[in-house]
PDB file of C-alpha atoms in Angstrom:
ATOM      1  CA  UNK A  33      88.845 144.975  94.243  1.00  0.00           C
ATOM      2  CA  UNK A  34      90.510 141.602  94.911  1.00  0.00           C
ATOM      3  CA  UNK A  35      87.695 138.944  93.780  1.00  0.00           C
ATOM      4  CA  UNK A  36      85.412 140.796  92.230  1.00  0.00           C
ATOM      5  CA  UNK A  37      83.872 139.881  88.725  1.00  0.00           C
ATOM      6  CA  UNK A  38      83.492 142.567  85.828  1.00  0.00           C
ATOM      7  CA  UNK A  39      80.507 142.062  83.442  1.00  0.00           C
ATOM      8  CA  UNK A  40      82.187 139.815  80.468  1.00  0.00           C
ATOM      9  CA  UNK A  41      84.753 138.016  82.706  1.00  0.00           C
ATOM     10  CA  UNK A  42      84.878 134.405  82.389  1.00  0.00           C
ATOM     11  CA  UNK A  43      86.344 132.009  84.746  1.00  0.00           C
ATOM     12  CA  UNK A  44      84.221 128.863  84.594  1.00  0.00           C
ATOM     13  CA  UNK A  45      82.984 126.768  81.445  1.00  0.00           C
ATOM     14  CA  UNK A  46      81.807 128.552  77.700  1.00  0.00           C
ATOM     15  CA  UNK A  47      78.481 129.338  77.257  1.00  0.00           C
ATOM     16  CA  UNK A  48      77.552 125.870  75.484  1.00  0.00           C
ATOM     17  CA  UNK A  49      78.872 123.610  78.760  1.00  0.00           C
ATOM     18  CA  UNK A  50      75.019 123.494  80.372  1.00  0.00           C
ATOM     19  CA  UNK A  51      73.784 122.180  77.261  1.00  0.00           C
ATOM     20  CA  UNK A  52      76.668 119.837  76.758  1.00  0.00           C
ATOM     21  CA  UNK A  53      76.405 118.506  80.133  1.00  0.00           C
ATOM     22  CA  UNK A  54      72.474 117.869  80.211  1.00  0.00           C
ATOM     23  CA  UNK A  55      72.575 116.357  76.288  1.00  0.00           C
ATOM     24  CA  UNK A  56      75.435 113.834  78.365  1.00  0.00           C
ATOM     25  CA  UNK A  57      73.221 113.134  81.209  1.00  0.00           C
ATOM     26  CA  UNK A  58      70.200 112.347  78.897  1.00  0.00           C
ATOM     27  CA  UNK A  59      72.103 110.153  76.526  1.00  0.00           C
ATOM     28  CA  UNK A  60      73.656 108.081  79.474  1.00  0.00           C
ATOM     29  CA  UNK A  61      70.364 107.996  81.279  1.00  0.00           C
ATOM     30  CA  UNK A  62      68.828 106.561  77.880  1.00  0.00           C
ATOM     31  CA  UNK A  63      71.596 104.062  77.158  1.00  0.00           C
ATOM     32  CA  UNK A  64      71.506 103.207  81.163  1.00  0.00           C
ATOM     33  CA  UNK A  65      67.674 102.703  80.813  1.00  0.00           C
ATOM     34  CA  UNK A  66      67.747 100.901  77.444  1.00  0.00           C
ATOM     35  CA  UNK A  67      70.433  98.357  79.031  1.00  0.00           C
ATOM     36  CA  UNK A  68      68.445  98.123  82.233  1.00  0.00           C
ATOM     37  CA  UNK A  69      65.457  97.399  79.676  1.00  0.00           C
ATOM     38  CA  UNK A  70      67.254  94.254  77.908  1.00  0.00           C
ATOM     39  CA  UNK A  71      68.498  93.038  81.931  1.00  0.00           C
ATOM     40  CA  UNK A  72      64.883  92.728  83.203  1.00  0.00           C
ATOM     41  CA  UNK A  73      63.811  91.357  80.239  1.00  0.00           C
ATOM     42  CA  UNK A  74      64.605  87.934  80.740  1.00  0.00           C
ATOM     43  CA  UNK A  75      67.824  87.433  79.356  1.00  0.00           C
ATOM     44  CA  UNK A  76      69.576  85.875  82.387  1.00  0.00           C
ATOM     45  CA  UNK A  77      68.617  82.054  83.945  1.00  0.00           C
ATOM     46  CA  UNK A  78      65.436  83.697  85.588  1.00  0.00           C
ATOM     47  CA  UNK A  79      63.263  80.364  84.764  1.00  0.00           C
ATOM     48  CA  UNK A  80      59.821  83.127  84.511  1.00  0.00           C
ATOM     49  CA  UNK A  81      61.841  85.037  81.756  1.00  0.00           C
ATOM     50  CA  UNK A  82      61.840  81.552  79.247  1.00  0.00           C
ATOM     51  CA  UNK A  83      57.727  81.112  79.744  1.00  0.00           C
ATOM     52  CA  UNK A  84      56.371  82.124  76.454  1.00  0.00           C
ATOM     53  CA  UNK A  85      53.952  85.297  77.219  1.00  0.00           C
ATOM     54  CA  UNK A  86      52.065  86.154  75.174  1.00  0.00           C
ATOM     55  CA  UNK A  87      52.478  83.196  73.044  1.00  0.00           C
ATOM     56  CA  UNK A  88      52.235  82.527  69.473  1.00  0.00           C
ATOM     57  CA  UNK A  89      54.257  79.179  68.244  1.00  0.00           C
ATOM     58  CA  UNK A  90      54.320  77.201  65.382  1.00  0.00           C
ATOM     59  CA  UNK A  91      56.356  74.417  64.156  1.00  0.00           C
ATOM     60  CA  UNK A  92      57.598  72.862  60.896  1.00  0.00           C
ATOM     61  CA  UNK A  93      59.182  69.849  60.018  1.00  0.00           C
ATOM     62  CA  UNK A  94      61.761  69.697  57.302  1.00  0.00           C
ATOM     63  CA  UNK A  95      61.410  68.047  54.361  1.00  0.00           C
ATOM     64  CA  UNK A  96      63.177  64.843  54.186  1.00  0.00           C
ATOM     65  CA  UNK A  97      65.735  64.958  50.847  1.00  0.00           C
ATOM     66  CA  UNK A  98      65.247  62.190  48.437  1.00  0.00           C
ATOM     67  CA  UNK A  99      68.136  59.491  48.543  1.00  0.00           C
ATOM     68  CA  UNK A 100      71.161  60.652  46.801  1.00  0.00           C
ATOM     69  CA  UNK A 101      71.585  58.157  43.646  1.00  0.00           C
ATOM     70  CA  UNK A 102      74.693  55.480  44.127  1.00  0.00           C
ATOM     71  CA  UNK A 103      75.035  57.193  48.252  1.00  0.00           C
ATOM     72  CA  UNK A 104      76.558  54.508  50.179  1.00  0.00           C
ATOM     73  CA  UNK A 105      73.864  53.426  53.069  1.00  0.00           C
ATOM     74  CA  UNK A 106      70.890  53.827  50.999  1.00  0.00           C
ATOM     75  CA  UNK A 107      70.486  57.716  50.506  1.00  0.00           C
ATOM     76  CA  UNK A 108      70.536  61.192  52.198  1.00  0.00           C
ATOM     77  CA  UNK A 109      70.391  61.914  55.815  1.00  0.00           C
ATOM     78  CA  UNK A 110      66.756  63.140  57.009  1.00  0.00           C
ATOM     79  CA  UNK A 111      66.931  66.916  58.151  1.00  0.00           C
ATOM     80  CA  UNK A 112      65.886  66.668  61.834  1.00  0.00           C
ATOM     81  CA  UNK A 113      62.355  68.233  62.806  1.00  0.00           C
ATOM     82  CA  UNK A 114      62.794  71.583  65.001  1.00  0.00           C
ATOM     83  CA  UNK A 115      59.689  73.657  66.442  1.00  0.00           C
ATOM     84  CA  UNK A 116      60.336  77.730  67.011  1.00  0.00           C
ATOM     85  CA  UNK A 117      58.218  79.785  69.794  1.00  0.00           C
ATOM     86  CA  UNK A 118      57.976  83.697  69.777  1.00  0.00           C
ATOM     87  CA  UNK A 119      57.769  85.995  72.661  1.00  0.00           C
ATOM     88  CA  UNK A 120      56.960  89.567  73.410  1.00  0.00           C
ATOM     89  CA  UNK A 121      59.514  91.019  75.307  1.00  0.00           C
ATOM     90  CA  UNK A 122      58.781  94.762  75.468  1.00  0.00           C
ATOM     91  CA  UNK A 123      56.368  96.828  73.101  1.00  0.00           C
ATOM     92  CA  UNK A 124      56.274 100.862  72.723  1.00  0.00           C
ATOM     93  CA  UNK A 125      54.972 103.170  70.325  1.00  0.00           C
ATOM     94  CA  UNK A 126      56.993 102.339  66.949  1.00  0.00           C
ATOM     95  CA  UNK A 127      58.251  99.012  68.157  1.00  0.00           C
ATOM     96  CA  UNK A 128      59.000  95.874  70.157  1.00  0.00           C
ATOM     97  CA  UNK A 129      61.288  93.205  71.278  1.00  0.00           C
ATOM     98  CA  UNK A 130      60.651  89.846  70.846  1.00  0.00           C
ATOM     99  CA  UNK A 131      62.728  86.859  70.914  1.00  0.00           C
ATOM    100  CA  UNK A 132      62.507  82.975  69.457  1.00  0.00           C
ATOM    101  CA  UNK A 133      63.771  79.330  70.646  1.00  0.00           C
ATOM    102  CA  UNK A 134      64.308  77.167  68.813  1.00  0.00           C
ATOM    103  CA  UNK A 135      64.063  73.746  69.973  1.00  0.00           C
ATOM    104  CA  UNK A 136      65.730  70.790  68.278  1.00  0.00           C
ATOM    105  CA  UNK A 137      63.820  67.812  67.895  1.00  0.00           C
ATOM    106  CA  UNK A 138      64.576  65.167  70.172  1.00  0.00           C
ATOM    107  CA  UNK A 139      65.830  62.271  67.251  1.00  0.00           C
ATOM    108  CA  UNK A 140      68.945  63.437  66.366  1.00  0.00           C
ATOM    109  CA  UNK A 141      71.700  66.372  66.832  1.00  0.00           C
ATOM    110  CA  UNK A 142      72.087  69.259  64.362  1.00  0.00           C
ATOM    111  CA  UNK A 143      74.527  71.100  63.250  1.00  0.00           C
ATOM    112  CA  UNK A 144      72.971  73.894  61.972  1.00  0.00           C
ATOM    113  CA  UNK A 145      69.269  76.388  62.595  1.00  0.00           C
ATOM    114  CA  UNK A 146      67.311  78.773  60.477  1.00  0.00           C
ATOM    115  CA  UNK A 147      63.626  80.524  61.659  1.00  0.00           C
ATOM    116  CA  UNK A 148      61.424  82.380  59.802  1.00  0.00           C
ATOM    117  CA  UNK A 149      60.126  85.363  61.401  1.00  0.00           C
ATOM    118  CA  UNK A 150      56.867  87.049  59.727  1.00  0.00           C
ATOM    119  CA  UNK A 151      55.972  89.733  61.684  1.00  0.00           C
ATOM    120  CA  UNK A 152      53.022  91.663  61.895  1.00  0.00           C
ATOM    121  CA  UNK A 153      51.803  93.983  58.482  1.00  0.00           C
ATOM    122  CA  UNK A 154      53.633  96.857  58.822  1.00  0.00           C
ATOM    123  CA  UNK A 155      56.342  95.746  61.573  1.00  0.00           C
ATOM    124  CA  UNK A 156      60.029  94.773  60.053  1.00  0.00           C
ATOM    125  CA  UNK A 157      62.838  93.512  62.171  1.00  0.00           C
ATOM    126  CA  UNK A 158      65.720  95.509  62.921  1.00  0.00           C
ATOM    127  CA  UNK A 159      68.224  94.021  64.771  1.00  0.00           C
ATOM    128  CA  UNK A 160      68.860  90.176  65.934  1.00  0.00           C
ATOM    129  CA  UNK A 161      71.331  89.246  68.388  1.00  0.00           C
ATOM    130  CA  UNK A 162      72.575  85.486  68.672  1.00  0.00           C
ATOM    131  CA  UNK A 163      71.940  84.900  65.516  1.00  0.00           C
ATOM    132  CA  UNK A 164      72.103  86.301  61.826  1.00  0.00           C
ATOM    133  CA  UNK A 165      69.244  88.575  60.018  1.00  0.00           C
ATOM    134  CA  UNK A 166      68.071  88.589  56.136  1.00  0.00           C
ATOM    135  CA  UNK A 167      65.038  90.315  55.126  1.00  0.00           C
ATOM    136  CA  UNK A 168      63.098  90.598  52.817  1.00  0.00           C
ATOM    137  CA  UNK A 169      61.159  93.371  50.912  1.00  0.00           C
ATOM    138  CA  UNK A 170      57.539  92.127  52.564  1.00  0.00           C
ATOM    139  CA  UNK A 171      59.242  92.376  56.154  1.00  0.00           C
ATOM    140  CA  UNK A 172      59.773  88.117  56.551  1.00  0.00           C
ATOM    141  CA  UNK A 173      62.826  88.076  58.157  1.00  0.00           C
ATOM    142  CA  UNK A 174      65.178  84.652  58.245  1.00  0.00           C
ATOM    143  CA  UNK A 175      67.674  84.313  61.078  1.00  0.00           C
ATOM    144  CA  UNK A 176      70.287  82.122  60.820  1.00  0.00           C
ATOM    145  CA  UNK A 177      72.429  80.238  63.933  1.00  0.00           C
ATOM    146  CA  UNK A 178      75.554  82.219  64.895  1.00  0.00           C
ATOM    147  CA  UNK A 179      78.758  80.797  64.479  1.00  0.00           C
ATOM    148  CA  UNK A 180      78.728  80.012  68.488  1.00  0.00           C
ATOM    149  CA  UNK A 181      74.852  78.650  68.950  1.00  0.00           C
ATOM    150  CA  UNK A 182      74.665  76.576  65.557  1.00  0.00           C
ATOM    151  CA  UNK A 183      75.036  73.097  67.076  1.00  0.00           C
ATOM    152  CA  UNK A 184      72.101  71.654  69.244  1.00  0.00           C
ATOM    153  CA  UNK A 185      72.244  68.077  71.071  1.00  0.00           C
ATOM    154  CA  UNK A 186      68.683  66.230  70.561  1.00  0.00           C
ATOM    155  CA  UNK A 187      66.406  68.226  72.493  1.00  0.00           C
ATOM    156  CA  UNK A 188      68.198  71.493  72.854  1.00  0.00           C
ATOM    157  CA  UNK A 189      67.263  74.692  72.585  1.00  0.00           C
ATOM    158  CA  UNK A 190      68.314  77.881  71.665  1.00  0.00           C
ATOM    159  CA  UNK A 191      67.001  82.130  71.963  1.00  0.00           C
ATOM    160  CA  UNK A 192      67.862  84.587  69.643  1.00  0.00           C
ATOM    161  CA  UNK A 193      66.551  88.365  70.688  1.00  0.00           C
ATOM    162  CA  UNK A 194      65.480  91.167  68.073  1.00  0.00           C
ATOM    163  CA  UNK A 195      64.105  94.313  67.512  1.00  0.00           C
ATOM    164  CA  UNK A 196      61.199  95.126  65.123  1.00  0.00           C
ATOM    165  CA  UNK A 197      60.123  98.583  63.760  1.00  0.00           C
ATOM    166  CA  UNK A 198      56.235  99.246  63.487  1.00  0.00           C
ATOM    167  CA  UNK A 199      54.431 102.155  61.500  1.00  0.00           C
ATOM    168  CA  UNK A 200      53.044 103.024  64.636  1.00  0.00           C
ATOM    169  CA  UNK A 201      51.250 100.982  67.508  1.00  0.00           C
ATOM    170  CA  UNK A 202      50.138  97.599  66.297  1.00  0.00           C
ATOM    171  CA  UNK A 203      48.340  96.454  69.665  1.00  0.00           C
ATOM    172  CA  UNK A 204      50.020  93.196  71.081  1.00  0.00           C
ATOM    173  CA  UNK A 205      52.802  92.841  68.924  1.00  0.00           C
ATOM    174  CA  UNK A 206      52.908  88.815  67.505  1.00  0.00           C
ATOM    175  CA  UNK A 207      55.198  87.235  65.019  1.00  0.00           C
ATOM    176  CA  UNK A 208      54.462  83.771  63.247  1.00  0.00           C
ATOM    177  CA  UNK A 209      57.670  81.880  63.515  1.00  0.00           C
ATOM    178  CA  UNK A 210      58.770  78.630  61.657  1.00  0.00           C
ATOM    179  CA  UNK A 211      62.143  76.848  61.674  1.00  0.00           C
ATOM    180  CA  UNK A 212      64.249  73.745  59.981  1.00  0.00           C
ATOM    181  CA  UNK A 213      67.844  72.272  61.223  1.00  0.00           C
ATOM    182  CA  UNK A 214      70.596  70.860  59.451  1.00  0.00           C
ATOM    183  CA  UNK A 215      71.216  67.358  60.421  1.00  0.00           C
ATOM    184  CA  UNK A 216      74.597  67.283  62.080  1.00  0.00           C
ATOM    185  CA  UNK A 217      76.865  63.763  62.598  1.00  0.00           C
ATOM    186  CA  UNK A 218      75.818  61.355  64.227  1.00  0.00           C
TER     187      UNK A 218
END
């Protein structure tokens, strides 16, 4: 018989291709939902997405550095003051996104950023994006400026994204955040 099948015949895909095919579909759909996640989270010019909600912000001004003995002018320049706000992003089970501006202060330019990020007991960051991450054992986390977002006019700000781990759900996720800038030439 033209076009029949016998019992053992195969003409289409092995035995493992439904499985294959659904593990694709799931991983796309997750990367696909994860990326849609980060869009509609503010990281565009959508002037809602920079309002800090919920907000927890502190600031900190640099210490000034004692005048360098025999420096021509009189001493050292003055590190220039910069304030830092957090933002929750997105929260789940086991984690959330946040992100931090820095703003510079509005006396001088700097060349240069770092924030401290303490997040809550149990939470540690895992990822940063515009910007670089350094932990520590406790979970503080420093983030350094990128080599691209280092430099901020007087008054300038700029938003670094992360990710944080949590041992489990830690109700509104917060952060205290604290920063300092390199003076940069005037």
């Amino acid at each position: 018989m033209k076009g029949a099948r016998r019992r053992g015949d195969r003409t289409g895909p092995g035995p493992g291709f439904r499985r294959t095919a659904v593990a694709v579909a799931v991983t796309a759909a997750a990367v696909v939902g994860f990326g849609g996640a980060l869009l509609l989270a503010g990281r565009g010019d959508d002037s809602q997405a920079r309002e800090p909600y919920p907000s927890a912000s502190a600031s900190a001004s640099a210490e000034p550095e004692p005048p360098a003995p025999g420096a021509p002018g009189g001493g050292a320049q003055q590190d220039p003051d910069c304030t830092a706000s957090f933002r929750t992003v997105n929260s789940w089970q086991g984690g959330f996104q946040g992100e931090v501006t820095v703003t510079n202060a509005p006396s001088g330019a700097s060349s240069g950023w770092t924030a401290t990020v303490v997040p809550p007991a149990g939470a540690r960051l895992t990822q940063v994006w515009d910007g670089t991450l350094a932990t520590t054992a406790d979970g503080r986390a420093t983030v350094s400026n990128a080599s691209w977002n280092g430099t901020l006019e007087p008054g300038a700000s700029v938003t670094f994204g992360f990710l944080a781990a949590t041992s489990g759900q830690v109700g509104e996720p917060s952060a205290t955040v604290t920063c300092a800038a390199t003076a940069g030439d005037s």
